[in-house]
Short mmCIF file of C-alpha atoms in Angstrom, two decimals:
data_model
loop_
_atom_site.label_atom_id
_atom_site.label_comp_id
_atom_site.label_asym_id
_atom_site.label_seq_id
_atom_site.Cartn_x
_atom_site.Cartn_y
_atom_site.Cartn_z
CA MET G 18 67.22 49.73 201.71
CA ASN G 19 66.27 52.49 204.17
CA LYS G 20 63.78 55.17 203.29
CA PHE G 21 64.67 58.86 203.27
CA ASP G 22 64.80 60.51 206.67
CA PHE G 23 63.21 63.74 205.46
CA LYS G 24 63.61 65.51 208.80
CA SER G 25 67.35 64.98 208.77
CA TYR G 26 67.60 66.70 205.42
CA ASN G 27 65.41 69.62 206.53
CA MET G 28 62.92 69.93 203.70
CA LYS G 29 62.78 73.68 204.04
CA LYS G 30 66.39 73.85 202.91
CA ILE G 31 65.88 71.71 199.83
CA ILE G 32 62.76 73.54 198.66
CA GLY G 33 63.30 76.75 196.75
CA PHE G 34 64.31 75.71 193.28
CA PHE G 35 61.97 77.78 191.14
CA LEU G 36 61.04 76.93 187.55
CA ALA G 37 58.14 77.25 185.18
CA LEU G 38 56.50 73.99 184.21
CA LEU G 39 57.12 73.58 180.52
CA PRO G 40 54.24 73.70 178.01
CA PHE G 41 52.68 70.37 177.15
CA SER G 42 50.69 71.16 174.00
CA PHE G 43 49.95 73.81 171.42
CA CYS G 44 47.34 75.39 173.67
CA ALA G 45 48.70 74.48 177.10
CA LYS G 46 49.00 77.29 179.61
CA GLU G 47 52.26 77.49 181.49
CA LYS G 48 52.16 76.79 185.20
CA SER G 49 54.57 77.85 187.90
CA VAL G 50 55.67 75.18 190.34
CA ILE G 51 58.31 74.77 193.00
CA LEU G 52 60.26 71.56 192.53
CA PRO G 53 62.31 70.21 195.41
CA LYS G 54 65.93 69.45 194.67
CA SER G 55 66.55 65.73 194.51
CA ILE G 56 68.68 64.16 197.21
CA GLU G 57 71.03 61.23 196.59
CA THR G 58 71.37 58.94 199.61
CA LYS G 59 74.23 56.81 198.26
CA ASP G 60 76.28 56.23 195.16
CA MET G 61 74.61 54.10 192.53
CA GLU G 62 76.07 50.81 191.52
CA ILE G 63 78.08 51.41 188.36
CA GLN G 64 78.52 48.89 185.58
CA ASN G 65 81.23 49.70 183.05
CA GLY G 66 81.09 53.28 184.26
CA MET G 67 77.56 53.87 182.90
CA GLU G 68 73.99 53.61 184.18
CA VAL G 69 70.61 53.31 182.48
CA ALA G 70 67.37 55.15 183.28
CA THR G 71 64.02 54.61 181.56
CA PHE G 72 61.29 57.26 181.63
CA ALA G 73 57.89 57.57 179.99
CA GLY G 74 56.54 61.10 179.96
CA GLY G 75 54.33 61.50 176.91
CA CYS G 76 55.53 61.73 173.33
CA PHE G 77 59.07 60.38 173.16
CA TRP G 78 60.05 63.01 170.61
CA CYS G 79 59.83 65.54 173.46
CA THR G 80 61.53 63.58 176.20
CA GLU G 81 64.32 62.38 173.93
CA ALA G 82 65.11 65.94 172.81
CA VAL G 83 65.32 67.17 176.41
CA PHE G 84 67.67 64.50 177.74
CA LEU G 85 69.96 64.57 174.71
CA GLU G 86 70.96 68.09 175.81
CA LEU G 87 72.37 66.99 179.16
CA ASP G 88 76.05 66.65 179.96
CA GLY G 89 76.79 63.13 181.10
CA VAL G 90 74.09 61.59 178.91
CA SER G 91 75.81 59.56 176.21
CA LYS G 92 72.76 58.09 174.47
CA VAL G 93 68.99 58.40 174.41
CA VAL G 94 66.89 55.82 172.57
CA SER G 95 63.16 56.14 171.91
CA GLY G 96 61.07 53.02 172.25
CA TYR G 97 58.20 51.12 173.82
CA ILE G 98 57.98 49.49 177.25
CA GLY G 99 55.45 48.19 179.74
CA GLY G 100 53.16 46.26 177.40
CA ASN G 101 52.42 42.70 176.36
CA THR G 102 52.78 42.62 172.57
CA VAL G 103 56.11 41.29 171.29
CA ASN G 104 57.97 43.61 168.90
CA PRO G 105 55.19 46.22 168.74
CA THR G 106 55.10 48.76 165.93
CA TYR G 107 54.30 52.45 166.31
CA GLN G 108 50.95 51.88 164.62
CA GLU G 109 50.12 49.12 167.12
CA ILE G 110 51.09 51.01 170.26
CA SER G 111 49.23 54.09 168.98
CA THR G 112 45.95 52.21 169.41
CA GLY G 113 46.64 51.96 173.15
CA GLU G 114 45.82 48.26 173.02
CA THR G 115 49.34 46.82 173.42
CA GLY G 116 49.81 48.31 176.89
CA HIS G 117 53.13 49.93 175.98
CA ALA G 118 54.19 53.46 176.83
CA GLU G 119 56.26 55.69 174.59
CA ALA G 120 59.49 55.91 176.56
CA ILE G 121 63.17 56.72 176.39
CA GLU G 122 66.12 54.69 177.56
CA ILE G 123 68.91 56.96 178.81
CA THR G 124 72.52 55.86 179.11
CA PHE G 125 74.38 58.21 181.44
CA ASP G 126 77.60 58.65 183.38
CA PRO G 127 76.69 58.95 187.08
CA ASN G 128 80.01 60.70 187.70
CA LYS G 129 78.70 63.62 185.60
CA ILE G 130 74.97 63.55 186.21
CA SER G 131 73.11 61.58 188.85
CA PHE G 132 69.90 59.61 188.57
CA GLY G 133 68.38 62.10 191.01
CA GLU G 134 69.17 64.98 188.65
CA LEU G 135 67.63 63.09 185.74
CA LEU G 136 64.57 62.46 187.90
CA GLU G 137 64.28 66.14 188.76
CA ILE G 138 64.44 67.14 185.08
CA PHE G 139 61.94 64.42 184.17
CA PHE G 140 59.35 65.91 186.52
CA ALA G 141 60.19 69.46 185.40
CA THR G 142 59.57 68.74 181.73
CA HIS G 143 56.21 66.94 181.67
CA ASP G 144 52.92 67.00 183.56
CA PRO G 145 52.82 64.12 186.08
CA THR G 146 49.26 64.93 187.16
CA THR G 147 47.33 64.04 183.99
CA LEU G 148 46.38 60.38 183.73
CA ASN G 149 47.25 58.84 180.37
CA ARG G 150 47.65 62.25 178.81
CA GLN G 151 50.17 64.95 177.92
CA GLY G 152 48.47 68.00 176.48
CA ASN G 153 46.69 67.00 173.27
CA ASP G 154 48.30 63.55 173.29
CA ILE G 155 45.76 61.21 174.89
CA GLY G 156 46.03 57.49 175.56
CA THR G 157 47.76 54.99 177.83
CA GLN G 158 50.83 55.15 175.57
CA TYR G 159 51.35 58.74 176.82
CA ARG G 160 51.23 57.87 180.52
CA SER G 161 53.76 59.09 183.08
CA GLU G 162 55.86 56.21 184.38
CA ILE G 163 59.33 55.50 185.74
CA PHE G 164 60.78 52.09 184.95
CA TYR G 165 63.47 51.37 187.53
CA HIS G 166 66.53 49.20 186.91
CA ASN G 167 67.62 48.60 190.51
CA PRO G 168 66.32 49.03 194.07
CA PHE G 169 68.03 52.40 194.44
CA GLN G 170 66.21 53.89 191.46
CA LYS G 171 62.94 52.57 192.86
CA GLN G 172 63.58 54.02 196.32
CA LEU G 173 64.70 57.41 195.08
CA SER G 174 61.77 57.71 192.66
CA GLU G 175 59.21 56.85 195.32
CA ASP G 176 60.80 59.10 197.94
CA TYR G 177 61.09 62.04 195.57
CA MET G 178 57.44 61.67 194.57
CA ALA G 179 56.47 61.45 198.25
CA LEU G 180 58.36 64.67 198.92
CA MET G 181 56.58 66.45 196.06
CA ALA G 182 53.25 65.16 197.35
CA THR G 183 54.04 66.44 200.85
CA GLU G 184 54.94 69.85 199.45
CA ASN G 185 51.92 69.79 197.07
CA THR G 186 54.32 70.74 194.30
CA PHE G 187 51.84 70.55 191.44
CA GLY G 188 48.70 71.49 193.32
CA LYS G 189 47.08 68.15 192.56
CA PRO G 190 47.92 64.45 192.90
CA ILE G 191 50.83 62.96 190.98
CA VAL G 192 49.75 59.96 188.88
CA THR G 193 53.21 58.80 187.80
CA LYS G 194 53.69 55.06 188.19
CA VAL G 195 56.91 53.40 189.34
CA SER G 196 57.43 49.97 187.80
CA PRO G 197 60.27 47.50 187.25
CA ALA G 198 61.87 47.83 183.84
CA ASN G 199 60.96 45.00 181.51
CA LYS G 200 61.59 44.47 177.81
CA PHE G 201 62.36 47.74 176.01
CA TYR G 202 61.64 47.70 172.28
CA VAL G 203 63.55 50.23 170.20
CA ALA G 204 61.22 52.36 168.08
CA GLU G 205 61.49 52.68 164.32
CA ASP G 206 64.50 54.54 162.94
CA TYR G 207 62.55 57.65 161.96
CA HIS G 208 61.63 58.24 165.62
CA GLN G 209 65.26 58.38 166.76
CA ASN G 210 66.63 61.90 167.31
CA TYR G 211 63.40 63.11 165.77
CA TYR G 212 63.46 66.68 167.03
CA ASN G 213 66.98 67.49 165.88
CA GLN G 214 66.17 66.22 162.41
CA ASN G 215 62.75 67.88 162.13
CA LYS G 216 62.98 71.19 163.98
CA THR G 217 60.81 73.03 161.45
CA GLN G 218 57.98 70.51 161.70
CA GLY G 219 54.91 72.00 163.40
CA TYR G 220 54.84 69.81 166.51
CA CYS G 221 58.56 70.35 167.04
CA SER G 222 58.34 74.12 166.62
CA TYR G 223 55.34 74.69 168.86
CA VAL G 224 55.75 72.01 171.52
CA ILE G 225 59.36 70.85 171.76
CA THR G 226 61.38 73.98 170.99
CA PRO G 227 59.88 75.93 173.96
CA LYS G 228 60.80 73.02 176.23
CA ILE G 229 64.39 73.07 174.99
CA ASP G 230 64.63 76.84 175.35
CA LYS G 231 63.49 76.72 178.98
CA LEU G 232 65.71 73.73 179.72
CA LYS G 233 68.69 75.75 178.49
CA LYS G 234 67.67 78.67 180.69
CA LEU G 235 66.89 76.75 183.87
CA TYR G 236 69.48 73.97 183.71
CA GLN G 237 72.33 75.74 181.95
CA ASP G 238 74.93 74.21 184.26
CA LYS G 239 73.80 70.69 183.30
CA LEU G 240 73.97 71.10 179.52
CA LYS G 241 76.56 69.81 177.09
CA LYS G 242 79.08 72.46 176.19
#
């Protein structure tokens, strides 16, 4: 599959989408970044009208809550991926020894929201420059990683990251990994839809709610009605 021809798209025209990088922890300072708009080079292959995307971007309570808000997303499941232990538990992956990342598996309708748009929101709602860390959450289980399901997802992820690197979007190197999707283990029931069932809990109030509020402000046209 051919790489992006960035010159043909004129990068100056696709830069200019301003947003504030969302807070990552109780004490995290907000940063202002300029994220390039994602570019789709072709239609994705569709199976039964739906596609799957798998992202790891820190605590899955946060990432799940963000993507559940998006129109075209029919399901978001929290779980573990990228490790070696079979059927890992939350307690096991929390040690960082199983090799798994906390991740979400997103089922979406590409006729309503594209993989490129999901990718853009993924990078807008976590810090892809901190190795094995999101705010106060530290460990390999909190790493930034994209698990692709087909060659197109791999190409678009790599090209979008290359564009952000060229534009120095975050002011420092992006450490996000791009890996083939392997076995995804669904997390325990109490982790599913955690934010919406525990909004008054401290972590939810101070870390996740500000993310949701800014998502609603910056991506209003992409939200469920």
